[in-house]
mmCIF file of C-alpha atoms in Angstrom:
data_model
loop_
_atom_site.group_PDB
_atom_site.id
_atom_site.type_symbol
_atom_site.label_atom_id
_atom_site.label_comp_id
_atom_site.label_asym_id
_atom_site.label_seq_id
_atom_site.Cartn_x
_atom_site.Cartn_y
_atom_site.Cartn_z
ATOM 1 C CA UNK D 1 88.547 4.396 -50.695
ATOM 2 C CA UNK D 2 88.585 6.722 -53.662
ATOM 3 C CA UNK D 3 87.767 9.766 -51.514
ATOM 4 C CA UNK D 4 90.576 12.337 -51.606
ATOM 5 C CA UNK D 5 90.450 14.860 -48.741
ATOM 6 C CA UNK D 6 91.755 18.392 -49.143
ATOM 7 C CA UNK D 7 95.276 17.574 -48.051
ATOM 8 C CA UNK D 8 96.413 21.181 -48.275
ATOM 9 C CA UNK D 9 94.703 22.031 -45.007
ATOM 10 C CA UNK D 10 97.653 20.403 -43.201
ATOM 11 C CA UNK D 11 99.953 23.260 -44.208
ATOM 12 C CA UNK D 12 97.943 25.731 -42.111
ATOM 13 C CA UNK D 13 98.992 24.174 -38.805
ATOM 14 C CA UNK D 14 102.484 22.718 -39.412
ATOM 15 C CA UNK D 15 105.462 24.672 -38.110
ATOM 16 C CA UNK D 16 108.128 21.990 -38.698
ATOM 17 C CA UNK D 17 107.963 19.375 -41.449
ATOM 18 C CA UNK D 18 109.482 15.989 -40.736
ATOM 19 C CA UNK D 19 109.567 14.142 -44.064
ATOM 20 C CA UNK D 20 111.188 10.959 -45.352
ATOM 21 C CA UNK D 21 111.518 8.564 -48.270
ATOM 22 C CA UNK D 22 111.285 4.793 -47.738
ATOM 23 C CA UNK D 23 112.510 2.072 -50.058
ATOM 24 C CA UNK D 24 115.255 -0.416 -50.780
ATOM 25 C CA UNK D 25 117.639 0.610 -52.169
ATOM 26 C CA UNK D 26 117.330 4.174 -50.942
ATOM 27 C CA UNK D 27 120.915 5.275 -50.303
ATOM 28 C CA UNK D 28 121.174 6.738 -53.816
ATOM 29 C CA UNK D 29 118.052 8.871 -53.464
ATOM 30 C CA UNK D 30 118.455 12.563 -54.214
ATOM 31 C CA UNK D 31 115.045 13.345 -52.739
ATOM 32 C CA UNK D 32 116.505 14.635 -49.424
ATOM 33 C CA UNK D 33 118.595 17.313 -51.150
ATOM 34 C CA UNK D 34 115.698 18.242 -53.386
ATOM 35 C CA UNK D 35 113.058 18.505 -50.657
ATOM 36 C CA UNK D 36 115.337 20.272 -48.199
ATOM 37 C CA UNK D 37 116.043 22.825 -50.933
ATOM 38 C CA UNK D 38 112.298 23.243 -51.497
ATOM 39 C CA UNK D 39 111.742 23.768 -47.772
ATOM 40 C CA UNK D 40 114.372 26.501 -47.827
ATOM 41 C CA UNK D 41 112.936 28.168 -50.932
ATOM 42 C CA UNK D 42 109.455 28.127 -49.400
ATOM 43 C CA UNK D 43 110.749 29.552 -46.108
ATOM 44 C CA UNK D 44 109.662 26.462 -44.155
ATOM 45 C CA UNK D 45 111.428 24.587 -41.365
ATOM 46 C CA UNK D 46 111.934 20.853 -41.668
ATOM 47 C CA UNK D 47 114.054 17.813 -42.474
ATOM 48 C CA UNK D 48 113.862 14.991 -45.007
ATOM 49 C CA UNK D 49 115.382 11.568 -44.253
ATOM 50 C CA UNK D 50 116.190 8.350 -46.085
ATOM 51 C CA UNK D 51 114.856 5.152 -44.511
ATOM 52 C CA UNK D 52 115.849 1.756 -45.871
ATOM 53 C CA UNK D 53 112.635 -0.189 -45.465
ATOM 54 C CA UNK D 54 110.885 -3.486 -45.936
ATOM 55 C CA UNK D 55 107.136 -3.939 -45.447
ATOM 56 C CA UNK D 56 107.451 -4.086 -41.667
ATOM 57 C CA UNK D 57 109.467 -0.867 -41.468
ATOM 58 C CA UNK D 58 107.009 0.777 -43.856
ATOM 59 C CA UNK D 59 104.057 -0.241 -41.698
ATOM 60 C CA UNK D 60 105.758 1.048 -38.531
ATOM 61 C CA UNK D 61 106.649 4.355 -40.190
ATOM 62 C CA UNK D 62 103.137 4.860 -41.557
ATOM 63 C CA UNK D 63 101.844 4.276 -38.015
ATOM 64 C CA UNK D 64 104.164 7.106 -36.947
ATOM 65 C CA UNK D 65 102.696 9.298 -39.676
ATOM 66 C CA UNK D 66 99.204 8.599 -38.354
ATOM 67 C CA UNK D 67 100.349 9.633 -34.869
ATOM 68 C CA UNK D 68 101.882 12.907 -36.081
ATOM 69 C CA UNK D 69 105.537 11.884 -35.861
ATOM 70 C CA UNK D 70 105.898 12.626 -39.575
ATOM 71 C CA UNK D 71 104.193 15.256 -41.750
ATOM 72 C CA UNK D 72 104.720 13.418 -45.013
ATOM 73 C CA UNK D 73 106.288 10.294 -46.510
ATOM 74 C CA UNK D 74 107.496 9.318 -49.955
ATOM 75 C CA UNK D 75 107.722 5.660 -50.956
ATOM 76 C CA UNK D 76 109.914 4.274 -53.705
ATOM 77 C CA UNK D 77 110.513 0.806 -55.125
ATOM 78 C CA UNK D 78 109.616 -1.856 -54.176
ATOM 79 C CA UNK D 79 107.026 -0.601 -51.656
ATOM 80 C CA UNK D 80 104.537 1.482 -53.650
ATOM 81 C CA UNK D 81 101.879 -1.217 -53.793
ATOM 82 C CA UNK D 82 102.385 -2.082 -50.125
ATOM 83 C CA UNK D 83 101.950 1.601 -49.294
ATOM 84 C CA UNK D 84 98.582 1.649 -51.058
ATOM 85 C CA UNK D 85 97.391 -1.211 -48.845
ATOM 86 C CA UNK D 86 98.160 0.839 -45.714
ATOM 87 C CA UNK D 87 96.067 3.853 -46.737
ATOM 88 C CA UNK D 88 92.570 4.700 -45.502
ATOM 89 C CA UNK D 89 91.879 6.927 -48.519
ATOM 90 C CA UNK D 90 93.336 6.845 -52.011
ATOM 91 C CA UNK D 91 93.219 9.755 -54.437
ATOM 92 C CA UNK D 92 92.119 8.889 -57.989
ATOM 93 C CA UNK D 93 95.501 8.156 -59.583
ATOM 94 C CA UNK D 94 96.558 6.068 -56.599
ATOM 95 C CA UNK D 95 93.265 4.208 -56.494
ATOM 96 C CA UNK D 96 93.423 3.252 -60.168
ATOM 97 C CA UNK D 97 97.062 2.197 -60.073
ATOM 98 C CA UNK D 98 96.942 0.669 -56.577
ATOM 99 C CA UNK D 99 100.311 2.395 -56.203
ATOM 100 C CA UNK D 100 101.227 5.137 -53.716
ATOM 101 C CA UNK D 101 104.408 7.166 -53.542
ATOM 102 C CA UNK D 102 103.185 10.058 -51.360
ATOM 103 C CA UNK D 103 101.415 9.803 -48.008
ATOM 104 C CA UNK D 104 100.158 12.181 -45.354
ATOM 105 C CA UNK D 105 97.724 12.027 -42.469
ATOM 106 C CA UNK D 106 94.469 13.974 -42.368
ATOM 107 C CA UNK D 107 92.532 13.843 -39.090
ATOM 108 C CA UNK D 108 94.116 10.497 -38.247
ATOM 109 C CA UNK D 109 93.460 8.944 -41.665
ATOM 110 C CA UNK D 110 96.287 8.025 -44.031
ATOM 111 C CA UNK D 111 95.804 9.530 -47.490
ATOM 112 C CA UNK D 112 97.707 8.071 -50.452
ATOM 113 C CA UNK D 113 98.624 9.889 -53.644
ATOM 114 C CA UNK D 114 100.432 8.874 -56.814
ATOM 115 C CA UNK D 115 102.468 11.871 -57.884
ATOM 116 C CA UNK D 116 104.167 9.436 -60.287
ATOM 117 C CA UNK D 117 100.941 9.510 -62.279
ATOM 118 C CA UNK D 118 101.041 13.319 -62.299
ATOM 119 C CA UNK D 119 104.636 13.263 -63.549
ATOM 120 C CA UNK D 120 103.835 10.755 -66.304
ATOM 121 C CA UNK D 121 100.870 12.827 -67.486
ATOM 122 C CA UNK D 122 103.062 15.922 -67.657
ATOM 123 C CA UNK D 123 105.741 14.137 -69.692
ATOM 124 C CA UNK D 124 103.344 12.413 -72.078
ATOM 125 C CA UNK D 125 101.758 15.789 -72.862
ATOM 126 C CA UNK D 126 105.157 17.375 -73.561
ATOM 127 C CA UNK D 127 105.953 18.478 -77.114
ATOM 128 C CA UNK D 128 108.901 16.061 -77.244
ATOM 129 C CA UNK D 129 106.510 13.122 -77.321
ATOM 130 C CA UNK D 130 103.758 14.528 -79.509
ATOM 131 C CA UNK D 131 103.022 12.043 -82.226
ATOM 132 C CA UNK D 132 103.648 8.967 -80.100
ATOM 133 C CA UNK D 133 101.684 6.146 -81.679
ATOM 134 C CA UNK D 134 102.426 3.346 -79.219
ATOM 135 C CA UNK D 135 104.131 2.806 -75.866
ATOM 136 C CA UNK D 136 106.273 -0.006 -74.486
ATOM 137 C CA UNK D 137 106.270 -0.131 -70.684
ATOM 138 C CA UNK D 138 109.212 -2.060 -69.262
ATOM 139 C CA UNK D 139 108.478 -3.390 -65.777
ATOM 140 C CA UNK D 140 105.232 -4.198 -63.984
ATOM 141 C CA UNK D 141 105.523 -2.686 -60.500
ATOM 142 C CA UNK D 142 103.954 0.386 -58.944
ATOM 143 C CA UNK D 143 105.654 2.862 -61.268
ATOM 144 C CA UNK D 144 104.516 0.876 -64.299
ATOM 145 C CA UNK D 145 100.948 0.941 -62.993
ATOM 146 C CA UNK D 146 101.177 4.725 -62.542
ATOM 147 C CA UNK D 147 102.342 5.012 -66.143
ATOM 148 C CA UNK D 148 99.416 2.905 -67.359
ATOM 149 C CA UNK D 149 96.973 5.235 -65.588
ATOM 150 C CA UNK D 150 98.522 8.236 -67.340
ATOM 151 C CA UNK D 151 98.516 6.770 -70.859
ATOM 152 C CA UNK D 152 95.627 7.731 -73.126
ATOM 153 C CA UNK D 153 93.258 4.808 -73.563
ATOM 154 C CA UNK D 154 93.429 5.131 -77.352
ATOM 155 C CA UNK D 155 97.207 4.585 -77.422
ATOM 156 C CA UNK D 156 98.355 0.995 -78.049
ATOM 157 C CA UNK D 157 100.384 -0.202 -75.052
ATOM 158 C CA UNK D 158 102.762 -3.123 -74.731
ATOM 159 C CA UNK D 159 104.144 -4.390 -71.410
ATOM 160 C CA UNK D 160 107.288 -6.443 -70.878
ATOM 161 C CA UNK D 161 108.441 -7.750 -67.504
ATOM 162 C CA UNK D 162 110.816 -10.476 -66.402
ATOM 163 C CA UNK D 163 107.885 -12.047 -64.566
ATOM 164 C CA UNK D 164 105.282 -12.466 -67.292
ATOM 165 C CA UNK D 165 102.496 -13.049 -64.757
ATOM 166 C CA UNK D 166 103.080 -9.553 -63.334
ATOM 167 C CA UNK D 167 102.786 -8.046 -66.814
ATOM 168 C CA UNK D 168 99.556 -9.983 -67.318
ATOM 169 C CA UNK D 169 98.165 -8.596 -64.049
ATOM 170 C CA UNK D 170 98.912 -5.088 -65.300
ATOM 171 C CA UNK D 171 97.261 -5.564 -68.693
ATOM 172 C CA UNK D 172 94.256 -7.222 -67.056
ATOM 173 C CA UNK D 173 93.792 -4.020 -65.047
ATOM 174 C CA UNK D 174 94.472 -1.460 -67.771
ATOM 175 C CA UNK D 175 94.425 -3.190 -71.127
ATOM 176 C CA UNK D 176 97.362 -3.527 -73.474
ATOM 177 C CA UNK D 177 99.363 -6.474 -74.740
ATOM 178 C CA UNK D 178 102.014 -8.502 -72.940
ATOM 179 C CA UNK D 179 105.152 -9.162 -74.958
ATOM 180 C CA UNK D 180 108.280 -11.141 -74.171
ATOM 181 C CA UNK D 181 111.009 -9.620 -72.043
ATOM 182 C CA UNK D 182 113.554 -8.047 -74.382
ATOM 183 C CA UNK D 183 111.174 -7.791 -77.354
ATOM 184 C CA UNK D 184 111.183 -4.526 -79.283
ATOM 185 C CA UNK D 185 108.226 -2.522 -80.604
ATOM 186 C CA UNK D 186 109.056 -0.484 -83.682
ATOM 187 C CA UNK D 187 108.536 3.240 -83.163
ATOM 188 C CA UNK D 188 107.171 2.895 -79.604
ATOM 189 C CA UNK D 189 107.967 5.289 -76.799
ATOM 190 C CA UNK D 190 109.841 3.174 -74.237
ATOM 191 C CA UNK D 191 109.017 3.843 -70.563
ATOM 192 C CA UNK D 192 111.571 2.091 -68.382
ATOM 193 C CA UNK D 193 110.139 1.716 -64.865
ATOM 194 C CA UNK D 194 112.712 -0.858 -63.719
ATOM 195 C CA UNK D 195 116.005 -0.138 -61.889
ATOM 196 C CA UNK D 196 117.971 -1.046 -65.042
ATOM 197 C CA UNK D 197 120.519 1.712 -65.547
ATOM 198 C CA UNK D 198 120.887 2.725 -61.915
ATOM 199 C CA UNK D 199 124.140 0.774 -61.631
ATOM 200 C CA UNK D 200 125.176 1.016 -65.272
ATOM 201 C CA UNK D 201 122.964 -1.777 -66.635
ATOM 202 C CA UNK D 202 121.652 -1.545 -70.186
ATOM 203 C CA UNK D 203 118.178 -2.210 -71.511
ATOM 204 C CA UNK D 204 117.719 -5.453 -73.493
ATOM 205 C CA UNK D 205 119.445 -5.360 -76.880
ATOM 206 C CA UNK D 206 117.400 -3.843 -79.671
ATOM 207 C CA UNK D 207 114.634 -2.358 -77.518
ATOM 208 C CA UNK D 208 115.919 1.190 -77.730
ATOM 209 C CA UNK D 209 117.258 1.120 -81.287
ATOM 210 C CA UNK D 210 113.795 0.182 -82.566
ATOM 211 C CA UNK D 211 112.014 2.786 -80.441
ATOM 212 C CA UNK D 212 110.690 6.277 -81.057
ATOM 213 C CA UNK D 213 111.740 7.780 -77.711
ATOM 214 C CA UNK D 214 112.533 7.104 -74.082
ATOM 215 C CA UNK D 215 111.315 7.981 -70.585
ATOM 216 C CA UNK D 216 113.915 6.452 -68.259
ATOM 217 C CA UNK D 217 113.091 6.489 -64.544
ATOM 218 C CA UNK D 218 116.407 5.309 -63.023
ATOM 219 C CA UNK D 219 118.956 7.983 -62.208
ATOM 220 C CA UNK D 220 122.493 8.150 -60.894
ATOM 221 C CA UNK D 221 125.302 10.684 -60.739
ATOM 222 C CA UNK D 222 125.889 10.196 -64.457
ATOM 223 C CA UNK D 223 123.351 9.580 -67.210
ATOM 224 C CA UNK D 224 122.160 5.996 -67.592
ATOM 225 C CA UNK D 225 123.369 3.978 -70.592
ATOM 226 C CA UNK D 226 119.846 4.157 -72.048
ATOM 227 C CA UNK D 227 119.762 7.949 -71.886
ATOM 228 C CA UNK D 228 123.230 8.198 -73.436
ATOM 229 C CA UNK D 229 122.204 5.834 -76.230
ATOM 230 C CA UNK D 230 118.953 7.723 -76.876
ATOM 231 C CA UNK D 231 120.936 10.958 -77.104
ATOM 232 C CA UNK D 232 123.348 9.460 -79.644
ATOM 233 C CA UNK D 233 120.389 8.233 -81.707
ATOM 234 C CA UNK D 234 118.700 11.623 -81.558
ATOM 235 C CA UNK D 235 115.619 10.208 -79.851
ATOM 236 C CA UNK D 236 113.297 12.388 -77.742
ATOM 237 C CA UNK D 237 113.968 11.513 -74.096
ATOM 238 C CA UNK D 238 113.314 12.359 -70.460
ATOM 239 C CA UNK D 239 115.605 11.104 -67.730
ATOM 240 C CA UNK D 240 115.051 10.068 -64.136
ATOM 241 C CA UNK D 241 116.061 13.440 -62.733
ATOM 242 C CA UNK D 242 113.329 15.142 -64.726
ATOM 243 C CA UNK D 243 110.802 12.585 -63.515
ATOM 244 C CA UNK D 244 112.057 12.951 -59.925
ATOM 245 C CA UNK D 245 111.577 16.720 -60.009
ATOM 246 C CA UNK D 246 108.063 16.510 -61.429
ATOM 247 C CA UNK D 247 106.805 14.000 -58.874
ATOM 248 C CA UNK D 248 108.653 15.749 -56.011
ATOM 249 C CA UNK D 249 107.113 19.127 -56.854
ATOM 250 C CA UNK D 250 103.649 17.606 -56.556
ATOM 251 C CA UNK D 251 104.462 15.760 -53.311
ATOM 252 C CA UNK D 252 105.778 18.987 -51.810
ATOM 253 C CA UNK D 253 102.663 20.881 -52.894
ATOM 254 C CA UNK D 254 100.432 18.236 -51.300
ATOM 255 C CA UNK D 255 102.299 18.429 -47.989
ATOM 256 C CA UNK D 256 102.866 22.185 -47.774
ATOM 257 C CA UNK D 257 100.688 23.985 -50.312
ATOM 258 C CA UNK D 258 103.831 25.593 -51.789
ATOM 259 C CA UNK D 259 104.635 25.513 -55.495
ATOM 260 C CA UNK D 260 108.300 25.594 -56.528
ATOM 261 C CA UNK D 261 109.511 26.369 -60.064
ATOM 262 C CA UNK D 262 110.772 23.422 -62.096
ATOM 263 C CA UNK D 263 113.832 25.219 -63.480
ATOM 264 C CA UNK D 264 114.938 26.240 -59.995
ATOM 265 C CA UNK D 265 114.835 22.608 -58.890
ATOM 266 C CA UNK D 266 116.685 21.435 -61.983
ATOM 267 C CA UNK D 267 119.475 23.878 -61.225
ATOM 268 C CA UNK D 268 119.618 22.545 -57.661
ATOM 269 C CA UNK D 269 119.898 18.924 -58.798
ATOM 270 C CA UNK D 270 122.735 19.838 -61.142
ATOM 271 C CA UNK D 271 124.691 21.267 -58.241
ATOM 272 C CA UNK D 272 124.214 18.652 -55.482
#
């Protein structure tokens, strides 16, 4: 583990890409439209499917990846940690977070990546969030772990999760301080890694109004309540569609070697 093969060699021999995203829920996922558009832009043949999955379905599908039935898989909540356990090799971000959202097979070995970590690093380096003095991570699953990997070690981090023991596991791995679910941290950049907002839910009262900005991973056809509130308050923000594009671009590059422009993908998402 920890060894990351040159995954780009796969693209030299693939003539048709069979790709999929696994999770539950997964019906809302816009990844198929996004990746099929990237295949078209890159001039590649392939398909991208949604698979509603539990751990057993994930294990069966990863076995199919090993056998060449698939050329790449994405994994979303709540299976990112389970996906890491099924890998033979983990690239650095995935190894540190023990969270995998992108898989492929290299010479019969399953290689796991965390393109979530790549997306978080990109966002945290963006000018919108320059000057961030502290961060409040909401949630303690695989996406939260990927965020913790991306956060600079000198930045104070607070973690809040409904299950306090899960938050404690995260801070034991990466440092930081566990706080009560619903507690606010004045001036902190809030990173919401939970599904709250996907179906119109709001973040706990006071968390956003006390904050200094928001990265909100859930997405739906309309902006989440948290994103709408952050906009009204004039807070710097990044929504789930932006995060989706950033992690998808990196997954696609890993599978195919092709790089697609961010703005082109943003325009696609706005029109599907």
